[in-house]
Amino acid sequence: MDSALSDPHNGSAEAGGAANGTTRPPSTPEGIALAYGSLLLMALLPIFFGALRSVRCARGKNASDMPETITSRDAARFPIIASCTLLGLYLFFKVYFPNKSYTGSVLKTWKTQKSKKGKTAVIQNPTTRDNHRFPLEIFSQEYINLLLSMYFFVLGILALSHTISPFMNKFFPANFPNRQYQLLFTQGSGENKEGGRGSPAPGSGLTRPLCPEIINYEFDAKDLVCLGLSSIVGVWYLLRKHWIANNLFGLAFSLNGVELLHLNNVSTGCILLGGLFIYDVFWVFGTNVMVTVAKSFEAPIKLVFPQDLLEKGLEADNFAMLGLGDIVIPGIFIALLLRFDISLKKNTHTYFYTSFAAYIFGLGLTIFIMHIFKHAQVIFTRVEPIK
């Protein structure tokens, strides 16, 4: 698990001070406890409310409108697909983007020349005269992260709007003009659509198959208000990358994932959790792949909370982090057990409460062990260029 990893924007007191002459005071025990406790609470909220909303989602949708269910085959393939994606991101950031602390501070004093093939640069240490090669940047990392930020900006405002919509409905007055809208995209030309050339005459009692619908989304004026409020948070995240905006999007993604991703049975959940257990053990503890991607990938795919909040307030920058995968994957299994409890019609949610308590204990124990042994609690160093 990546639950105790530090955020990419962190700096360390020891390593950072060696480079730029400044030291960062260590986080206080109170600040660390507040950060870990807040992350634990933020992990529980989307699981609890997402599980409740998944029940309403299963009841209120027609069979044709139900979210796609995760099957046993999907669960078995998911760790493999996730591993390939993670490794691809790692190679992309690692190969094409040299460490900025290395290039920013060293290239001013080291002699650099382009190799004959034009794919690598040769850096010569003026002291030892050793040559070092590293790949040249093909794309700018800032542009890639900007593209990803725009992508998650759109997804984030849609997810946040869907999340707050049920709560916002309670604040609208009874006389609010709630007009209905429909966004419809269909396949086919005008003569193939309903009402087009060749369609049965109105009132004839004849019917014909409708053309395939690509998008059929119904919404109302209240949804537009929620979308506008979510857009404000999106612009805030896009411009400032503030940790509160990041967490709002992360909580929205988590809750929507727990609500809309459904497992078909318990055995499928066991396959998924077992496969991702091996995935976490290998990529987090066995290699530095997860750490490298986490500190290079600027997107609201994690929840963060500052450990120095008590000292610096909202401008704190020493973060602890919890990946959304540690919330959504166990969350969809817990939501499955809640739906199973309700299907028994015994008015007792034994399986749900037991699994929810087990998740609290497991995540709390993981954070505690990682903090004691300092294994996955990695501090990423931000080294300033040498003046």
Tab-separated table of C-alpha atoms in Angstrom:
chain	number	residue	atom	x	y	z
A	1	MET	CA	0.000	0.000	0.000
A	2	ASP	CA	1.054	3.578	-0.575
A	3	SER	CA	-0.796	4.914	2.440
A	4	ALA	CA	2.187	6.411	4.235
A	5	LEU	CA	4.024	7.879	1.308
A	6	SER	CA	4.866	11.548	1.510
A	7	ASP	CA	3.580	13.948	-1.080
A	8	PRO	CA	5.711	14.883	-4.102
A	9	HIS	CA	5.853	18.504	-3.034
A	10	ASN	CA	7.640	17.683	0.165
A	11	GLY	CA	11.194	18.585	0.947
A	12	SER	CA	13.346	16.962	3.548
A	13	ALA	CA	15.250	18.826	6.205
A	14	GLU	CA	18.410	16.836	5.833
A	15	ALA	CA	18.764	16.544	2.087
A	16	GLY	CA	17.209	19.885	1.261
A	17	GLY	CA	19.397	21.706	3.719
A	18	ALA	CA	22.527	20.289	2.204
A	19	ALA	CA	21.710	21.760	-1.119
A	20	ASN	CA	20.367	25.205	-0.397
A	21	GLY	CA	21.465	25.950	3.131
A	22	THR	CA	17.956	25.848	4.597
A	23	THR	CA	16.510	23.342	7.025
A	24	ARG	CA	12.935	22.230	7.470
A	25	PRO	CA	11.863	21.719	11.086
A	26	PRO	CA	10.651	18.180	11.697
A	27	SER	CA	6.924	17.594	12.032
A	28	THR	CA	5.629	17.456	15.573
A	29	PRO	CA	4.018	14.264	16.924
A	30	GLU	CA	0.725	16.151	17.167
A	31	GLY	CA	0.952	17.185	13.512
A	32	ILE	CA	1.764	13.654	12.366
A	33	ALA	CA	-1.123	12.217	14.414
A	34	LEU	CA	-3.487	14.836	12.966
A	35	ALA	CA	-2.387	14.050	9.417
A	36	TYR	CA	-2.767	10.284	9.771
A	37	GLY	CA	-6.062	10.599	11.615
A	38	SER	CA	-7.434	12.938	8.942
A	39	LEU	CA	-6.376	10.577	6.155
A	40	LEU	CA	-8.087	7.696	7.942
A	41	LEU	CA	-11.282	9.705	8.343
A	42	MET	CA	-11.226	10.856	4.719
A	43	ALA	CA	-10.841	7.236	3.626
A	44	LEU	CA	-13.866	6.119	5.649
A	45	LEU	CA	-16.294	8.803	4.469
A	46	PRO	CA	-16.432	7.879	0.741
A	47	ILE	CA	-16.614	4.169	1.581
A	48	PHE	CA	-19.529	4.589	3.985
A	49	PHE	CA	-21.591	7.010	1.915
A	50	GLY	CA	-20.583	5.402	-1.380
A	51	ALA	CA	-21.822	2.019	-0.108
A	52	LEU	CA	-25.174	3.541	0.876
A	53	ARG	CA	-25.502	5.228	-2.497
A	54	SER	CA	-24.592	2.005	-4.302
A	55	VAL	CA	-27.699	0.426	-2.759
A	56	ARG	CA	-29.901	3.217	-4.080
A	57	CYS	CA	-28.110	3.001	-7.414
A	58	ALA	CA	-28.865	-0.736	-7.660
A	59	ARG	CA	-32.500	-0.196	-6.730
A	60	GLY	CA	-33.254	2.880	-8.762
A	61	LYS	CA	-31.734	1.881	-12.112
A	62	ASN	CA	-33.215	-0.293	-14.781
A	63	ALA	CA	-31.295	-3.397	-15.749
A	64	SER	CA	-30.169	-1.744	-18.974
A	65	ASP	CA	-28.907	1.349	-17.125
A	66	MET	CA	-26.943	-0.463	-14.420
A	67	PRO	CA	-23.214	0.247	-14.181
A	68	GLU	CA	-21.060	-2.410	-15.735
A	69	THR	CA	-20.362	-5.130	-13.220
A	70	ILE	CA	-16.827	-6.348	-12.559
A	71	THR	CA	-16.631	-10.046	-13.382
A	72	SER	CA	-14.111	-12.644	-12.221
A	73	ARG	CA	-12.215	-12.326	-15.500
A	74	ASP	CA	-12.053	-8.539	-15.105
A	75	ALA	CA	-10.823	-8.950	-11.523
A	76	ALA	CA	-8.078	-11.365	-12.581
A	77	ARG	CA	-6.894	-9.084	-15.380
A	78	PHE	CA	-7.034	-5.857	-13.403
A	79	PRO	CA	-3.694	-6.266	-11.516
A	80	ILE	CA	-1.967	-7.106	-14.805
A	81	ILE	CA	-3.431	-4.081	-16.582
A	82	ALA	CA	-2.619	-1.863	-13.596
A	83	SER	CA	0.967	-3.156	-13.542
A	84	CYS	CA	1.436	-2.451	-17.245
A	85	THR	CA	0.006	1.044	-16.841
A	86	LEU	CA	2.167	1.784	-13.816
A	87	LEU	CA	5.305	0.470	-15.514
A	88	GLY	CA	4.525	2.503	-18.630
A	89	LEU	CA	4.171	5.685	-16.588
A	90	TYR	CA	7.376	4.873	-14.744
A	91	LEU	CA	9.339	4.382	-17.978
A	92	PHE	CA	7.789	7.507	-19.446
A	93	PHE	CA	8.749	9.753	-16.537
A	94	LYS	CA	12.016	8.005	-15.715
A	95	VAL	CA	13.429	7.701	-19.227
A	96	TYR	CA	12.318	10.909	-20.868
A	97	PHE	CA	12.445	13.247	-17.892
A	98	PRO	CA	15.816	13.449	-16.112
A	99	ASN	CA	15.689	14.376	-12.448
A	100	LYS	CA	15.333	18.160	-12.317
A	101	SER	CA	17.420	18.457	-9.158
A	102	TYR	CA	20.206	16.734	-11.088
A	103	THR	CA	19.974	18.699	-14.321
A	104	GLY	CA	19.081	22.006	-12.681
A	105	SER	CA	22.039	22.167	-10.331
A	106	VAL	CA	24.716	20.172	-12.103
A	107	LEU	CA	24.433	21.326	-15.694
A	108	LYS	CA	25.622	24.787	-14.709
A	109	THR	CA	29.010	23.436	-13.698
A	110	TRP	CA	29.319	20.330	-15.855
A	111	LYS	CA	30.137	20.311	-19.523
A	112	THR	CA	27.256	19.043	-21.638
A	113	GLN	CA	27.335	17.969	-25.267
A	114	LYS	CA	24.897	16.190	-27.523
A	115	SER	CA	25.766	12.690	-28.617
A	116	LYS	CA	26.053	11.735	-32.281
A	117	LYS	CA	22.760	9.862	-32.320
A	118	GLY	CA	20.974	12.814	-30.735
A	119	LYS	CA	19.103	10.660	-28.200
A	120	THR	CA	21.316	11.132	-25.172
A	121	ALA	CA	23.398	13.863	-23.623
A	122	VAL	CA	26.892	13.357	-22.252
A	123	ILE	CA	27.730	15.069	-18.969
A	124	GLN	CA	31.351	15.259	-17.919
A	125	ASN	CA	32.287	15.742	-14.290
A	126	PRO	CA	35.013	18.427	-14.299
A	127	THR	CA	36.582	16.929	-11.190
A	128	THR	CA	36.732	13.225	-12.032
A	129	ARG	CA	36.438	13.589	-15.828
A	130	ASP	CA	33.879	10.789	-15.794
A	131	ASN	CA	31.262	10.798	-18.525
A	132	HIS	CA	27.611	10.246	-17.648
A	133	ARG	CA	24.824	9.688	-20.156
A	134	PHE	CA	21.143	10.330	-19.677
A	135	PRO	CA	18.201	10.501	-22.127
A	136	LEU	CA	17.142	13.851	-23.454
A	137	GLU	CA	13.628	15.118	-22.828
A	138	ILE	CA	11.299	14.401	-25.750
A	139	PHE	CA	8.333	16.165	-24.174
A	140	SER	CA	8.283	18.705	-21.401
A	141	GLN	CA	7.092	17.268	-18.114
A	142	GLU	CA	5.254	20.500	-17.348
A	143	TYR	CA	3.214	20.182	-20.547
A	144	ILE	CA	2.374	16.549	-19.845
A	145	ASN	CA	1.205	17.369	-16.340
A	146	LEU	CA	-0.763	20.321	-17.707
A	147	LEU	CA	-2.533	17.988	-20.116
A	148	LEU	CA	-3.271	15.581	-17.270
A	149	SER	CA	-4.502	18.464	-15.124
A	150	MET	CA	-6.976	19.497	-17.817
A	151	TYR	CA	-8.164	15.907	-18.157
A	152	PHE	CA	-8.740	15.511	-14.425
A	153	PHE	CA	-10.231	19.017	-14.313
A	154	VAL	CA	-13.099	17.838	-16.531
A	155	LEU	CA	-13.488	14.497	-14.747
A	156	GLY	CA	-13.225	16.173	-11.359
A	157	ILE	CA	-16.009	18.715	-11.846
A	158	LEU	CA	-18.318	15.998	-13.210
A	159	ALA	CA	-17.534	13.665	-10.294
A	160	LEU	CA	-17.847	16.438	-7.702
A	161	SER	CA	-21.114	17.635	-9.230
A	162	HIS	CA	-22.547	14.117	-9.070
A	163	THR	CA	-21.346	13.800	-5.472
A	164	ILE	CA	-22.855	17.004	-4.073
A	165	SER	CA	-26.076	16.884	-6.086
A	166	PRO	CA	-28.102	14.903	-3.487
A	167	PHE	CA	-26.949	17.227	-0.683
A	168	MET	CA	-27.569	20.421	-2.647
A	169	ASN	CA	-31.157	19.420	-3.450
A	170	LYS	CA	-32.033	20.047	0.204
A	171	PHE	CA	-31.011	23.711	-0.062
A	172	PHE	CA	-33.039	24.628	-3.122
A	173	PRO	CA	-36.345	26.413	-2.392
A	174	ALA	CA	-39.596	24.721	-3.326
A	175	ASN	CA	-40.363	27.308	-6.009
A	176	PHE	CA	-36.995	26.890	-7.742
A	177	PRO	CA	-37.569	26.719	-11.542
A	178	ASN	CA	-36.125	23.247	-12.068
A	179	ARG	CA	-36.252	22.828	-15.822
A	180	GLN	CA	-35.416	19.492	-17.392
A	181	TYR	CA	-32.784	19.010	-20.097
A	182	GLN	CA	-31.520	16.112	-22.163
A	183	LEU	CA	-28.217	15.685	-23.960
A	184	LEU	CA	-28.674	13.134	-26.743
A	185	PHE	CA	-26.167	11.899	-29.313
A	186	THR	CA	-27.294	9.201	-31.717
A	187	GLN	CA	-25.692	7.287	-34.534
A	188	GLY	CA	-26.969	7.545	-38.080
A	189	SER	CA	-28.096	10.201	-40.538
A	190	GLY	CA	-31.377	12.053	-40.485
A	191	GLU	CA	-33.214	9.479	-42.592
A	192	ASN	CA	-32.243	6.725	-40.155
A	193	LYS	CA	-33.373	8.525	-37.027
A	194	GLU	CA	-36.809	8.461	-35.447
A	195	GLY	CA	-39.036	10.874	-37.319
A	196	GLY	CA	-36.716	10.861	-40.360
A	197	ARG	CA	-37.457	9.741	-43.859
A	198	GLY	CA	-39.031	6.288	-43.887
A	199	SER	CA	-40.387	6.517	-40.329
A	200	PRO	CA	-43.946	5.342	-39.688
A	201	ALA	CA	-46.582	8.055	-39.773
A	202	PRO	CA	-47.618	9.433	-36.382
A	203	GLY	CA	-50.683	7.646	-35.035
A	204	SER	CA	-50.331	4.661	-37.356
A	205	GLY	CA	-49.495	2.365	-34.463
A	206	LEU	CA	-46.379	1.123	-36.245
A	207	THR	CA	-42.985	1.206	-34.642
A	208	ARG	CA	-39.437	0.876	-35.905
A	209	PRO	CA	-36.147	0.326	-34.070
A	210	LEU	CA	-34.543	3.511	-32.861
A	211	CYS	CA	-31.027	4.354	-33.986
A	212	PRO	CA	-28.255	3.475	-31.496
A	213	GLU	CA	-27.758	6.056	-28.741
A	214	ILE	CA	-24.195	7.071	-27.992
A	215	ILE	CA	-24.966	9.538	-25.200
A	216	ASN	CA	-28.332	9.995	-23.511
A	217	TYR	CA	-27.918	12.126	-20.412
A	218	GLU	CA	-30.832	13.736	-18.607
A	219	PHE	CA	-30.273	16.575	-16.148
A	220	ASP	CA	-32.052	19.581	-14.683
A	221	ALA	CA	-31.342	23.144	-13.574
A	222	LYS	CA	-30.243	21.978	-10.118
A	223	ASP	CA	-27.582	19.812	-11.741
A	224	LEU	CA	-26.336	22.852	-13.649
A	225	VAL	CA	-25.982	24.796	-10.381
A	226	CYS	CA	-23.968	21.921	-8.882
A	227	LEU	CA	-21.842	21.832	-12.020
A	228	GLY	CA	-21.133	25.555	-11.664
A	229	LEU	CA	-20.064	25.185	-8.026
A	230	SER	CA	-17.852	22.235	-8.928
A	231	SER	CA	-16.269	24.281	-11.716
A	232	ILE	CA	-15.157	26.859	-9.152
A	233	VAL	CA	-13.295	24.128	-7.262
A	234	GLY	CA	-11.890	22.888	-10.578
A	235	VAL	CA	-10.479	26.300	-11.486
A	236	TRP	CA	-9.015	26.589	-7.992
A	237	TYR	CA	-7.274	23.251	-8.392
A	238	LEU	CA	-6.096	24.045	-11.918
A	239	LEU	CA	-4.546	27.370	-10.910
A	240	ARG	CA	-3.235	26.668	-7.414
A	241	LYS	CA	-3.040	22.868	-7.057
A	242	HIS	CA	-4.085	23.484	-3.461
A	243	TRP	CA	-4.299	20.405	-1.280
A	244	ILE	CA	-7.893	21.127	-0.227
A	245	ALA	CA	-9.054	21.256	-3.864
A	246	ASN	CA	-7.062	18.094	-4.533
A	247	ASN	CA	-8.837	16.347	-1.644
A	248	LEU	CA	-12.290	17.486	-2.789
A	249	PHE	CA	-11.684	15.904	-6.174
A	250	GLY	CA	-10.114	12.820	-4.596
A	251	LEU	CA	-13.087	12.297	-2.283
A	252	ALA	CA	-15.465	12.725	-5.214
A	253	PHE	CA	-13.570	10.171	-7.305
A	254	SER	CA	-13.546	7.723	-4.404
A	255	LEU	CA	-17.236	8.063	-3.596
A	256	ASN	CA	-18.260	7.718	-7.245
A	257	GLY	CA	-16.021	4.698	-7.632
A	258	VAL	CA	-17.551	2.936	-4.627
A	259	GLU	CA	-21.053	3.850	-5.784
A	260	LEU	CA	-20.805	2.964	-9.459
A	261	LEU	CA	-18.333	0.048	-9.567
A	262	HIS	CA	-20.163	-3.154	-8.641
A	263	LEU	CA	-18.741	-6.606	-7.989
A	264	ASN	CA	-20.924	-9.514	-9.064
A	265	ASN	CA	-20.102	-11.787	-6.105
A	266	VAL	CA	-17.782	-12.257	-3.135
A	267	SER	CA	-15.399	-14.606	-4.960
A	268	THR	CA	-14.757	-11.907	-7.566
A	269	GLY	CA	-13.913	-9.485	-4.767
A	270	CYS	CA	-11.497	-11.985	-3.245
A	271	ILE	CA	-9.772	-12.432	-6.612
A	272	LEU	CA	-9.476	-8.674	-7.042
A	273	LEU	CA	-8.192	-8.023	-3.518
A	274	GLY	CA	-5.762	-10.949	-3.660
A	275	GLY	CA	-4.316	-9.863	-6.982
A	276	LEU	CA	-3.920	-6.261	-5.858
A	277	PHE	CA	-2.296	-7.419	-2.624
A	278	ILE	CA	0.498	-8.990	-4.682
A	279	TYR	CA	0.523	-5.880	-6.895
A	280	ASP	CA	1.056	-3.606	-3.871
A	281	VAL	CA	3.701	-5.786	-2.270
A	282	PHE	CA	5.770	-5.886	-5.453
A	283	TRP	CA	5.448	-2.324	-6.771
A	284	VAL	CA	5.520	-0.489	-3.423
A	285	PHE	CA	7.901	-2.552	-1.308
A	286	GLY	CA	9.885	-4.470	-3.927
A	287	THR	CA	10.686	-1.578	-6.286
A	288	ASN	CA	10.722	2.215	-6.389
A	289	VAL	CA	8.262	2.326	-9.300
A	290	MET	CA	5.248	3.455	-7.288
A	291	VAL	CA	7.271	6.123	-5.504
A	292	THR	CA	8.672	7.501	-8.756
A	293	VAL	CA	5.273	7.700	-10.433
A	294	ALA	CA	3.644	9.206	-7.340
A	295	LYS	CA	6.121	12.078	-7.157
A	296	SER	CA	6.017	12.735	-10.919
A	297	PHE	CA	2.281	12.438	-11.512
A	298	GLU	CA	0.412	15.666	-10.735
A	299	ALA	CA	-3.235	14.618	-10.510
A	300	PRO	CA	-5.898	14.255	-7.783
A	301	ILE	CA	-5.341	10.488	-7.543
A	302	LYS	CA	-4.432	10.667	-3.866
A	303	LEU	CA	-5.613	12.260	-0.651
A	304	VAL	CA	-3.075	14.439	1.123
A	305	PHE	CA	-2.935	16.134	4.492
A	306	PRO	CA	-0.131	18.368	5.835
A	307	GLN	CA	1.836	17.186	8.818
A	308	ASP	CA	2.849	20.781	9.587
A	309	LEU	CA	-0.675	22.211	9.535
A	310	LEU	CA	-0.424	23.303	13.168
A	311	GLU	CA	2.714	25.308	12.403
A	312	LYS	CA	1.961	26.782	8.957
A	313	GLY	CA	-1.817	26.636	8.638
A	314	LEU	CA	-3.340	26.228	5.178
A	315	GLU	CA	-0.003	27.049	3.532
A	316	ALA	CA	1.631	23.918	4.958
A	317	ASP	CA	3.634	21.840	2.486
A	318	ASN	CA	4.846	18.710	4.312
A	319	PHE	CA	2.232	16.161	3.292
A	320	ALA	CA	1.280	12.602	4.105
A	321	MET	CA	-0.588	10.831	1.340
A	322	LEU	CA	-3.118	8.054	0.792
A	323	GLY	CA	-3.688	6.635	-2.683
A	324	LEU	CA	-7.266	6.414	-3.939
A	325	GLY	CA	-6.782	2.763	-4.811
A	326	ASP	CA	-6.526	2.007	-1.087
A	327	ILE	CA	-10.033	3.458	-0.733
A	328	VAL	CA	-11.948	2.447	-3.851
A	329	ILE	CA	-10.884	-1.203	-4.149
A	330	PRO	CA	-11.754	-2.212	-0.556
A	331	GLY	CA	-14.747	0.131	-0.762
A	332	ILE	CA	-16.454	-1.673	-3.645
A	333	PHE	CA	-16.062	-4.956	-1.743
A	334	ILE	CA	-17.598	-3.428	1.398
A	335	ALA	CA	-20.438	-1.991	-0.711
A	336	LEU	CA	-21.068	-5.467	-2.143
A	337	LEU	CA	-21.433	-6.851	1.384
A	338	LEU	CA	-23.874	-4.086	2.296
A	339	ARG	CA	-26.050	-4.939	-0.711
A	340	PHE	CA	-25.849	-8.596	0.309
A	341	ASP	CA	-26.943	-7.727	3.859
A	342	ILE	CA	-29.936	-5.839	2.516
A	343	SER	CA	-30.862	-8.710	0.208
A	344	LEU	CA	-31.148	-11.003	3.246
A	345	LYS	CA	-33.929	-8.732	4.617
A	346	LYS	CA	-32.948	-9.339	8.228
A	347	ASN	CA	-32.514	-5.666	9.177
A	348	THR	CA	-28.983	-6.461	10.352
A	349	HIS	CA	-25.909	-5.358	8.453
A	350	THR	CA	-23.513	-7.836	9.987
A	351	TYR	CA	-21.274	-8.354	6.960
A	352	PHE	CA	-21.098	-4.629	6.219
A	353	TYR	CA	-20.196	-3.564	9.754
A	354	THR	CA	-17.697	-6.398	10.155
A	355	SER	CA	-15.870	-5.611	6.911
A	356	PHE	CA	-15.994	-1.875	7.630
A	357	ALA	CA	-14.438	-2.415	11.063
A	358	ALA	CA	-11.830	-4.725	9.541
A	359	TYR	CA	-10.920	-2.007	7.014
A	360	ILE	CA	-10.498	0.562	9.792
A	361	PHE	CA	-8.279	-1.800	11.732
A	362	GLY	CA	-6.235	-2.812	8.669
A	363	LEU	CA	-5.621	0.714	7.409
A	364	GLY	CA	-4.829	2.003	10.890
A	365	LEU	CA	-2.410	-0.858	11.522
A	366	THR	CA	-0.740	-0.274	8.149
A	367	ILE	CA	-0.191	3.415	8.855
A	368	PHE	CA	1.129	2.618	12.326
A	369	ILE	CA	3.605	-0.003	11.097
A	370	MET	CA	4.798	2.196	8.236
A	371	HIS	CA	5.342	5.057	10.656
A	372	ILE	CA	7.233	2.919	13.173
A	373	PHE	CA	9.491	1.155	10.666
A	374	LYS	CA	9.764	4.117	8.239
A	375	HIS	CA	9.516	1.692	5.307
A	376	ALA	CA	7.137	3.384	2.893
A	377	GLN	CA	7.324	6.783	4.551
A	378	VAL	CA	9.579	8.213	1.867
A	379	ILE	CA	10.541	11.885	1.922
A	380	PHE	CA	10.963	13.245	-1.570
A	381	THR	CA	13.694	15.835	-1.820
A	382	ARG	CA	13.333	19.080	-3.705
A	383	VAL	CA	16.872	20.300	-4.366
A	384	GLU	CA	17.328	23.894	-5.415
A	385	PRO	CA	19.829	24.783	-8.190
A	386	ILE	CA	23.283	25.822	-7.086
A	387	LYS	CA	23.647	29.581	-7.272
